[in-house]
Amino acid sequence: LVMIATNLMGYSNSFIDAEDAYNDGNYELAYQQVSGMEIKEADLEQYEKYKVMATVSAEYSAYESLMQQELYDMALDSLLRTIGRCEKYASDAKRYGCAGNVENVKAEAVGALSTFGIGEEEAMTLYNMDDRSEYSKEVYRIIKAAGLEKVTEE
């Protein structure tokens, strides 16, 4: 009986902690609080909301970190993936009640594209490229055109 109560408390506390993190805009932490748990039916939508937001915001967090490190090629790649993932998960975000938050992340990412001298349409074209070699060439071309030629080794 004590084990059951402890497990229930742990489960409830994880969702409380996740909601606090989510409300603070720390979407990755929110998802970490509940990932790996056996999710109850009643909490499934909340769990999926955390997962969607963690998926889109993680790339933007990576972009910010890479920019601080002046790893511009990798930063642009993360920014392109942020925008692409926002598009990819837009319908899920709507279903789970986090479309506004996904749009906010996307708006930040689209705004950051100006650093590289490209717009949202070009970003989506790049994101949707199947040829990874051509994709890399385009990323390096954009970096060079923007005057941000410090890149990582190939």
Short mmCIF file of N, CA and C in Angstrom, two decimals:
data_model
loop_
_atom_site.label_atom_id
_atom_site.label_comp_id
_atom_site.label_asym_id
_atom_site.label_seq_id
_atom_site.Cartn_x
_atom_site.Cartn_y
_atom_site.Cartn_z
N LEU A 1 0.83 -1.20 0.00
CA LEU A 1 0.00 0.00 0.00
C LEU A 1 0.87 1.27 0.00
N VAL A 2 1.95 1.23 0.78
CA VAL A 2 2.86 2.37 0.83
C VAL A 2 3.51 2.58 -0.54
N MET A 3 3.90 1.50 -1.21
CA MET A 3 4.53 1.60 -2.54
C MET A 3 3.56 2.20 -3.55
N ILE A 4 2.31 1.79 -3.50
CA ILE A 4 1.31 2.32 -4.43
C ILE A 4 1.13 3.81 -4.21
N ALA A 5 1.01 4.22 -2.98
CA ALA A 5 0.84 5.64 -2.66
C ALA A 5 2.06 6.44 -3.09
N THR A 6 3.25 5.88 -2.87
CA THR A 6 4.48 6.55 -3.27
C THR A 6 4.54 6.71 -4.78
N ASN A 7 4.18 5.66 -5.52
CA ASN A 7 4.19 5.73 -6.98
C ASN A 7 3.18 6.75 -7.50
N LEU A 8 2.00 6.78 -6.88
CA LEU A 8 0.98 7.74 -7.30
C LEU A 8 1.43 9.17 -7.02
N MET A 9 2.05 9.38 -5.87
CA MET A 9 2.55 10.71 -5.53
C MET A 9 3.65 11.13 -6.50
N GLY A 10 4.55 10.20 -6.81
CA GLY A 10 5.63 10.50 -7.75
C GLY A 10 5.09 10.86 -9.12
N TYR A 11 4.09 10.13 -9.56
CA TYR A 11 3.46 10.40 -10.85
C TYR A 11 2.81 11.77 -10.85
N SER A 12 2.02 12.05 -9.84
CA SER A 12 1.34 13.35 -9.74
C SER A 12 2.32 14.49 -9.64
N ASN A 13 3.34 14.31 -8.81
CA ASN A 13 4.35 15.36 -8.65
C ASN A 13 5.10 15.62 -9.96
N SER A 14 5.34 14.57 -10.73
CA SER A 14 6.02 14.75 -12.02
C SER A 14 5.20 15.63 -12.94
N PHE A 15 3.89 15.42 -12.96
CA PHE A 15 3.03 16.24 -13.82
C PHE A 15 2.89 17.67 -13.27
N ILE A 16 2.90 17.81 -11.97
CA ILE A 16 2.87 19.16 -11.39
C ILE A 16 4.15 19.91 -11.74
N ASP A 17 5.29 19.24 -11.57
CA ASP A 17 6.58 19.85 -11.91
C ASP A 17 6.66 20.16 -13.40
N ALA A 18 6.13 19.26 -14.22
CA ALA A 18 6.14 19.47 -15.67
C ALA A 18 5.29 20.69 -16.04
N GLU A 19 4.16 20.82 -15.43
CA GLU A 19 3.28 21.96 -15.73
C GLU A 19 3.94 23.27 -15.30
N ASP A 20 4.59 23.27 -14.16
CA ASP A 20 5.32 24.46 -13.71
C ASP A 20 6.40 24.84 -14.73
N ALA A 21 7.17 23.85 -15.16
CA ALA A 21 8.23 24.11 -16.14
C ALA A 21 7.63 24.62 -17.45
N TYR A 22 6.56 24.00 -17.88
CA TYR A 22 5.89 24.41 -19.12
C TYR A 22 5.43 25.86 -19.02
N ASN A 23 4.79 26.20 -17.93
CA ASN A 23 4.30 27.57 -17.74
C ASN A 23 5.42 28.59 -17.67
N ASP A 24 6.62 28.13 -17.27
CA ASP A 24 7.80 29.00 -17.25
C ASP A 24 8.48 29.08 -18.61
N GLY A 25 7.95 28.34 -19.59
CA GLY A 25 8.54 28.34 -20.93
C GLY A 25 9.70 27.38 -21.08
N ASN A 26 9.92 26.53 -20.09
CA ASN A 26 11.00 25.55 -20.16
C ASN A 26 10.40 24.23 -20.64
N TYR A 27 10.15 24.17 -21.94
CA TYR A 27 9.42 23.05 -22.54
C TYR A 27 10.20 21.74 -22.50
N GLU A 28 11.50 21.84 -22.65
CA GLU A 28 12.32 20.62 -22.61
C GLU A 28 12.30 19.99 -21.22
N LEU A 29 12.38 20.81 -20.18
CA LEU A 29 12.31 20.31 -18.81
C LEU A 29 10.94 19.72 -18.52
N ALA A 30 9.90 20.37 -19.03
CA ALA A 30 8.54 19.85 -18.82
C ALA A 30 8.43 18.43 -19.36
N TYR A 31 8.95 18.24 -20.56
CA TYR A 31 8.88 16.90 -21.16
C TYR A 31 9.76 15.91 -20.39
N GLN A 32 10.93 16.35 -19.96
CA GLN A 32 11.83 15.47 -19.20
C GLN A 32 11.17 14.98 -17.92
N GLN A 33 10.35 15.82 -17.31
CA GLN A 33 9.70 15.45 -16.05
C GLN A 33 8.79 14.24 -16.21
N VAL A 34 8.21 14.05 -17.40
CA VAL A 34 7.22 12.99 -17.59
C VAL A 34 7.64 11.93 -18.60
N SER A 35 8.75 12.16 -19.30
CA SER A 35 9.15 11.17 -20.31
C SER A 35 9.63 9.90 -19.62
N GLY A 36 9.34 8.79 -20.25
CA GLY A 36 9.74 7.50 -19.70
C GLY A 36 8.73 6.91 -18.73
N MET A 37 7.71 7.68 -18.39
CA MET A 37 6.67 7.19 -17.47
C MET A 37 5.58 6.48 -18.27
N GLU A 38 4.87 5.62 -17.60
CA GLU A 38 3.68 5.05 -18.21
C GLU A 38 2.56 6.07 -18.00
N ILE A 39 2.13 6.69 -19.09
CA ILE A 39 1.19 7.80 -19.02
C ILE A 39 -0.25 7.30 -18.97
N LYS A 40 -1.00 7.84 -18.03
CA LYS A 40 -2.42 7.49 -17.90
C LYS A 40 -3.19 8.16 -19.02
N GLU A 41 -4.27 7.53 -19.42
CA GLU A 41 -5.13 8.04 -20.49
C GLU A 41 -5.53 9.50 -20.25
N ALA A 42 -5.86 9.82 -19.02
CA ALA A 42 -6.32 11.17 -18.67
C ALA A 42 -5.22 12.23 -18.86
N ASP A 43 -3.96 11.81 -18.85
CA ASP A 43 -2.84 12.74 -18.95
C ASP A 43 -2.16 12.72 -20.32
N LEU A 44 -2.68 11.92 -21.22
CA LEU A 44 -2.03 11.72 -22.51
C LEU A 44 -1.93 13.00 -23.33
N GLU A 45 -2.97 13.81 -23.37
CA GLU A 45 -2.93 15.05 -24.14
C GLU A 45 -1.90 16.02 -23.57
N GLN A 46 -1.84 16.09 -22.25
CA GLN A 46 -0.85 16.96 -21.60
C GLN A 46 0.56 16.49 -21.95
N TYR A 47 0.77 15.20 -21.87
CA TYR A 47 2.07 14.61 -22.21
C TYR A 47 2.45 14.94 -23.65
N GLU A 48 1.51 14.78 -24.57
CA GLU A 48 1.78 15.06 -25.99
C GLU A 48 2.08 16.55 -26.21
N LYS A 49 1.43 17.41 -25.45
CA LYS A 49 1.70 18.85 -25.54
C LYS A 49 3.15 19.12 -25.13
N TYR A 50 3.58 18.52 -24.05
CA TYR A 50 4.96 18.70 -23.59
C TYR A 50 5.95 18.18 -24.64
N LYS A 51 5.62 17.04 -25.22
CA LYS A 51 6.49 16.42 -26.21
C LYS A 51 6.62 17.30 -27.46
N VAL A 52 5.51 17.81 -27.96
CA VAL A 52 5.54 18.69 -29.14
C VAL A 52 6.39 19.92 -28.87
N MET A 53 6.16 20.56 -27.74
CA MET A 53 6.90 21.78 -27.43
C MET A 53 8.39 21.51 -27.21
N ALA A 54 8.70 20.40 -26.59
CA ALA A 54 10.12 20.05 -26.39
C ALA A 54 10.79 19.81 -27.74
N THR A 55 10.07 19.16 -28.65
CA THR A 55 10.62 18.86 -29.96
C THR A 55 10.94 20.12 -30.76
N VAL A 56 10.04 21.10 -30.73
CA VAL A 56 10.30 22.31 -31.51
C VAL A 56 11.25 23.27 -30.80
N SER A 57 11.16 23.35 -29.50
CA SER A 57 11.99 24.33 -28.79
C SER A 57 13.44 23.86 -28.61
N ALA A 58 13.67 22.56 -28.61
CA ALA A 58 15.04 22.05 -28.43
C ALA A 58 15.96 22.52 -29.54
N GLU A 59 15.45 22.56 -30.76
CA GLU A 59 16.27 23.02 -31.88
C GLU A 59 16.58 24.51 -31.75
N TYR A 60 15.61 25.29 -31.28
CA TYR A 60 15.86 26.72 -31.11
C TYR A 60 16.88 26.95 -29.99
N SER A 61 16.80 26.18 -28.94
CA SER A 61 17.79 26.27 -27.86
C SER A 61 19.18 25.94 -28.39
N ALA A 62 19.26 24.92 -29.24
CA ALA A 62 20.54 24.55 -29.84
C ALA A 62 21.06 25.70 -30.70
N TYR A 63 20.18 26.32 -31.48
CA TYR A 63 20.56 27.46 -32.31
C TYR A 63 21.20 28.56 -31.45
N GLU A 64 20.54 28.91 -30.35
CA GLU A 64 21.05 29.98 -29.48
C GLU A 64 22.43 29.63 -28.93
N SER A 65 22.60 28.42 -28.49
CA SER A 65 23.88 27.98 -27.94
C SER A 65 24.97 28.00 -29.01
N LEU A 66 24.65 27.52 -30.19
CA LEU A 66 25.63 27.48 -31.28
C LEU A 66 26.02 28.87 -31.75
N MET A 67 25.08 29.79 -31.72
CA MET A 67 25.40 31.18 -32.09
C MET A 67 26.38 31.77 -31.09
N GLN A 68 26.18 31.50 -29.81
CA GLN A 68 27.10 31.99 -28.78
C GLN A 68 28.51 31.44 -28.99
N GLN A 69 28.57 30.23 -29.51
CA GLN A 69 29.87 29.59 -29.75
C GLN A 69 30.43 29.96 -31.13
N GLU A 70 29.70 30.78 -31.88
CA GLU A 70 30.08 31.21 -33.23
C GLU A 70 30.23 30.04 -34.20
N LEU A 71 29.43 29.01 -34.00
CA LEU A 71 29.38 27.85 -34.90
C LEU A 71 28.19 28.07 -35.84
N TYR A 72 28.39 28.99 -36.77
CA TYR A 72 27.29 29.52 -37.56
C TYR A 72 26.64 28.52 -38.49
N ASP A 73 27.42 27.61 -39.06
CA ASP A 73 26.83 26.61 -39.94
C ASP A 73 25.87 25.70 -39.16
N MET A 74 26.30 25.26 -38.01
CA MET A 74 25.45 24.40 -37.18
C MET A 74 24.27 25.19 -36.62
N ALA A 75 24.49 26.46 -36.30
CA ALA A 75 23.41 27.30 -35.80
C ALA A 75 22.33 27.47 -36.86
N LEU A 76 22.73 27.75 -38.09
CA LEU A 76 21.75 27.90 -39.16
C LEU A 76 21.00 26.59 -39.37
N ASP A 77 21.70 25.48 -39.33
CA ASP A 77 21.05 24.18 -39.47
C ASP A 77 19.98 23.98 -38.38
N SER A 78 20.31 24.32 -37.14
CA SER A 78 19.33 24.19 -36.05
C SER A 78 18.15 25.14 -36.24
N LEU A 79 18.43 26.32 -36.74
CA LEU A 79 17.36 27.29 -36.99
C LEU A 79 16.42 26.79 -38.08
N LEU A 80 16.98 26.23 -39.14
CA LEU A 80 16.16 25.67 -40.22
C LEU A 80 15.30 24.51 -39.70
N ARG A 81 15.90 23.68 -38.85
CA ARG A 81 15.13 22.57 -38.28
C ARG A 81 14.05 23.06 -37.33
N THR A 82 14.31 24.16 -36.63
CA THR A 82 13.27 24.74 -35.76
C THR A 82 12.05 25.10 -36.59
N ILE A 83 12.28 25.83 -37.65
CA ILE A 83 11.17 26.28 -38.50
C ILE A 83 10.47 25.10 -39.14
N GLY A 84 11.25 24.15 -39.64
CA GLY A 84 10.66 22.95 -40.24
C GLY A 84 9.83 22.14 -39.27
N ARG A 85 10.33 22.01 -38.05
CA ARG A 85 9.58 21.24 -37.04
C ARG A 85 8.31 21.97 -36.62
N CYS A 86 8.38 23.29 -36.57
CA CYS A 86 7.16 24.05 -36.24
C CYS A 86 6.08 23.78 -37.29
N GLU A 87 6.48 23.73 -38.54
CA GLU A 87 5.53 23.40 -39.61
C GLU A 87 5.05 21.95 -39.48
N LYS A 88 6.00 21.05 -39.28
CA LYS A 88 5.69 19.62 -39.21
C LYS A 88 4.70 19.30 -38.08
N TYR A 89 4.85 19.96 -36.95
CA TYR A 89 4.04 19.65 -35.79
C TYR A 89 2.88 20.63 -35.57
N ALA A 90 2.59 21.47 -36.54
CA ALA A 90 1.53 22.48 -36.39
C ALA A 90 0.17 21.85 -36.10
N SER A 91 -0.17 20.78 -36.80
CA SER A 91 -1.49 20.17 -36.56
C SER A 91 -1.54 19.48 -35.20
N ASP A 92 -0.44 18.84 -34.79
CA ASP A 92 -0.40 18.24 -33.46
C ASP A 92 -0.52 19.33 -32.39
N ALA A 93 0.16 20.44 -32.62
CA ALA A 93 0.13 21.55 -31.66
C ALA A 93 -1.30 22.07 -31.50
N LYS A 94 -2.00 22.16 -32.59
CA LYS A 94 -3.40 22.61 -32.53
C LYS A 94 -4.25 21.61 -31.74
N ARG A 95 -4.04 20.34 -32.02
CA ARG A 95 -4.79 19.28 -31.33
C ARG A 95 -4.54 19.28 -29.83
N TYR A 96 -3.29 19.56 -29.41
CA TYR A 96 -2.94 19.48 -27.99
C TYR A 96 -2.94 20.82 -27.28
N GLY A 97 -3.42 21.85 -27.94
CA GLY A 97 -3.60 23.15 -27.29
C GLY A 97 -2.34 23.96 -27.08
N CYS A 98 -1.35 23.75 -27.92
CA CYS A 98 -0.11 24.53 -27.78
C CYS A 98 0.29 25.23 -29.08
N ALA A 99 -0.68 25.43 -29.97
CA ALA A 99 -0.39 26.05 -31.27
C ALA A 99 0.20 27.45 -31.10
N GLY A 100 -0.31 28.21 -30.14
CA GLY A 100 0.21 29.56 -29.90
C GLY A 100 1.67 29.54 -29.49
N ASN A 101 2.04 28.58 -28.65
CA ASN A 101 3.43 28.47 -28.21
C ASN A 101 4.34 28.04 -29.36
N VAL A 102 3.86 27.14 -30.20
CA VAL A 102 4.65 26.73 -31.37
C VAL A 102 4.82 27.93 -32.30
N GLU A 103 3.77 28.70 -32.49
CA GLU A 103 3.86 29.90 -33.34
C GLU A 103 4.85 30.91 -32.76
N ASN A 104 4.90 31.02 -31.44
CA ASN A 104 5.87 31.94 -30.81
C ASN A 104 7.30 31.50 -31.07
N VAL A 105 7.56 30.20 -30.95
CA VAL A 105 8.90 29.68 -31.23
C VAL A 105 9.24 29.91 -32.70
N LYS A 106 8.27 29.64 -33.56
CA LYS A 106 8.50 29.84 -35.00
C LYS A 106 8.77 31.31 -35.31
N ALA A 107 8.02 32.21 -34.70
CA ALA A 107 8.22 33.65 -34.93
C ALA A 107 9.62 34.08 -34.51
N GLU A 108 10.10 33.58 -33.39
CA GLU A 108 11.46 33.89 -32.95
C GLU A 108 12.48 33.37 -33.96
N ALA A 109 12.26 32.15 -34.43
CA ALA A 109 13.18 31.54 -35.39
C ALA A 109 13.17 32.29 -36.72
N VAL A 110 11.99 32.64 -37.19
CA VAL A 110 11.89 33.39 -38.45
C VAL A 110 12.58 34.75 -38.30
N GLY A 111 12.40 35.39 -37.16
CA GLY A 111 13.08 36.65 -36.91
C GLY A 111 14.59 36.51 -36.93
N ALA A 112 15.09 35.39 -36.43
CA ALA A 112 16.53 35.15 -36.38
C ALA A 112 17.13 34.89 -37.76
N LEU A 113 16.30 34.53 -38.72
CA LEU A 113 16.80 34.28 -40.08
C LEU A 113 17.47 35.51 -40.68
N SER A 114 17.07 36.69 -40.22
CA SER A 114 17.64 37.93 -40.78
C SER A 114 19.16 38.00 -40.56
N THR A 115 19.65 37.36 -39.51
CA THR A 115 21.08 37.29 -39.26
C THR A 115 21.80 36.65 -40.45
N PHE A 116 21.11 35.75 -41.11
CA PHE A 116 21.70 35.01 -42.23
C PHE A 116 21.24 35.54 -43.59
N GLY A 117 20.40 36.57 -43.57
CA GLY A 117 19.96 37.18 -44.81
C GLY A 117 19.00 36.35 -45.63
N ILE A 118 18.24 35.49 -44.97
CA ILE A 118 17.24 34.69 -45.69
C ILE A 118 15.89 34.84 -45.01
N GLY A 119 14.85 34.42 -45.72
CA GLY A 119 13.50 34.49 -45.20
C GLY A 119 12.91 33.11 -44.95
N GLU A 120 11.68 33.11 -44.49
CA GLU A 120 11.01 31.86 -44.14
C GLU A 120 10.84 30.93 -45.34
N GLU A 121 10.51 31.47 -46.49
CA GLU A 121 10.30 30.63 -47.67
C GLU A 121 11.58 29.89 -48.05
N GLU A 122 12.70 30.61 -48.07
CA GLU A 122 13.98 29.97 -48.39
C GLU A 122 14.35 28.95 -47.31
N ALA A 123 14.05 29.27 -46.07
CA ALA A 123 14.33 28.33 -44.97
C ALA A 123 13.57 27.03 -45.17
N MET A 124 12.30 27.13 -45.54
CA MET A 124 11.50 25.91 -45.74
C MET A 124 11.99 25.13 -46.97
N THR A 125 12.42 25.84 -48.00
CA THR A 125 12.97 25.17 -49.18
C THR A 125 14.20 24.36 -48.78
N LEU A 126 15.07 24.98 -47.99
CA LEU A 126 16.26 24.28 -47.52
C LEU A 126 15.89 23.10 -46.63
N TYR A 127 14.98 23.31 -45.71
CA TYR A 127 14.57 22.25 -44.79
C TYR A 127 14.05 21.03 -45.54
N ASN A 128 13.37 21.28 -46.63
CA ASN A 128 12.74 20.19 -47.39
C ASN A 128 13.67 19.55 -48.43
N MET A 129 14.92 19.98 -48.50
CA MET A 129 15.86 19.40 -49.46
C MET A 129 16.18 17.96 -49.08
N ASP A 130 16.15 17.07 -50.07
CA ASP A 130 16.48 15.67 -49.83
C ASP A 130 17.98 15.40 -49.96
N ASP A 131 18.64 16.15 -50.84
CA ASP A 131 20.06 15.96 -51.10
C ASP A 131 20.86 16.68 -50.02
N ARG A 132 21.40 15.93 -49.07
CA ARG A 132 22.10 16.52 -47.93
C ARG A 132 23.38 17.24 -48.35
N SER A 133 24.01 16.77 -49.39
CA SER A 133 25.22 17.43 -49.87
C SER A 133 24.87 18.82 -50.42
N GLU A 134 23.81 18.91 -51.19
CA GLU A 134 23.35 20.20 -51.71
C GLU A 134 22.89 21.11 -50.57
N TYR A 135 22.25 20.52 -49.61
CA TYR A 135 21.80 21.27 -48.43
C TYR A 135 23.02 21.92 -47.76
N SER A 136 24.05 21.13 -47.52
CA SER A 136 25.26 21.65 -46.87
C SER A 136 25.90 22.77 -47.68
N LYS A 137 25.96 22.58 -48.99
CA LYS A 137 26.52 23.63 -49.86
C LYS A 137 25.72 24.93 -49.73
N GLU A 138 24.41 24.81 -49.68
CA GLU A 138 23.56 26.00 -49.54
C GLU A 138 23.76 26.67 -48.18
N VAL A 139 23.87 25.87 -47.14
CA VAL A 139 24.12 26.43 -45.81
C VAL A 139 25.43 27.21 -45.81
N TYR A 140 26.49 26.63 -46.37
CA TYR A 140 27.79 27.31 -46.42
C TYR A 140 27.74 28.56 -47.30
N ARG A 141 26.97 28.51 -48.40
CA ARG A 141 26.81 29.68 -49.26
C ARG A 141 26.15 30.82 -48.50
N ILE A 142 25.11 30.49 -47.74
CA ILE A 142 24.38 31.49 -46.95
C ILE A 142 25.29 32.09 -45.87
N ILE A 143 26.04 31.23 -45.20
CA ILE A 143 26.97 31.68 -44.15
C ILE A 143 27.98 32.66 -44.74
N LYS A 144 28.54 32.30 -45.88
CA LYS A 144 29.54 33.16 -46.53
C LYS A 144 28.91 34.49 -46.96
N ALA A 145 27.73 34.44 -47.56
CA ALA A 145 27.05 35.65 -48.02
C ALA A 145 26.71 36.58 -46.85
N ALA A 146 26.46 35.99 -45.69
CA ALA A 146 26.13 36.78 -44.49
C ALA A 146 27.38 37.29 -43.77
N GLY A 147 28.55 36.89 -44.25
CA GLY A 147 29.79 37.32 -43.62
C GLY A 147 30.09 36.59 -42.32
N LEU A 148 29.55 35.40 -42.19
CA LEU A 148 29.73 34.60 -40.96
C LEU A 148 30.50 33.32 -41.30
N GLU A 149 31.71 33.50 -41.79
CA GLU A 149 32.43 32.36 -42.36
C GLU A 149 33.11 31.45 -41.36
N LYS A 150 33.04 31.73 -40.09
CA LYS A 150 33.62 30.80 -39.11
C LYS A 150 32.70 29.60 -39.04
N VAL A 151 33.17 28.46 -39.51
CA VAL A 151 32.36 27.24 -39.53
C VAL A 151 33.14 26.11 -38.90
N THR A 152 32.45 25.02 -38.63
CA THR A 152 33.11 23.85 -38.04
C THR A 152 33.82 23.07 -39.14
N GLU A 153 34.72 22.22 -38.74
CA GLU A 153 35.44 21.37 -39.70
C GLU A 153 34.48 20.35 -40.27
N GLU A 154 34.69 20.00 -41.53
CA GLU A 154 33.83 18.98 -42.15
C GLU A 154 34.27 17.60 -41.75
#
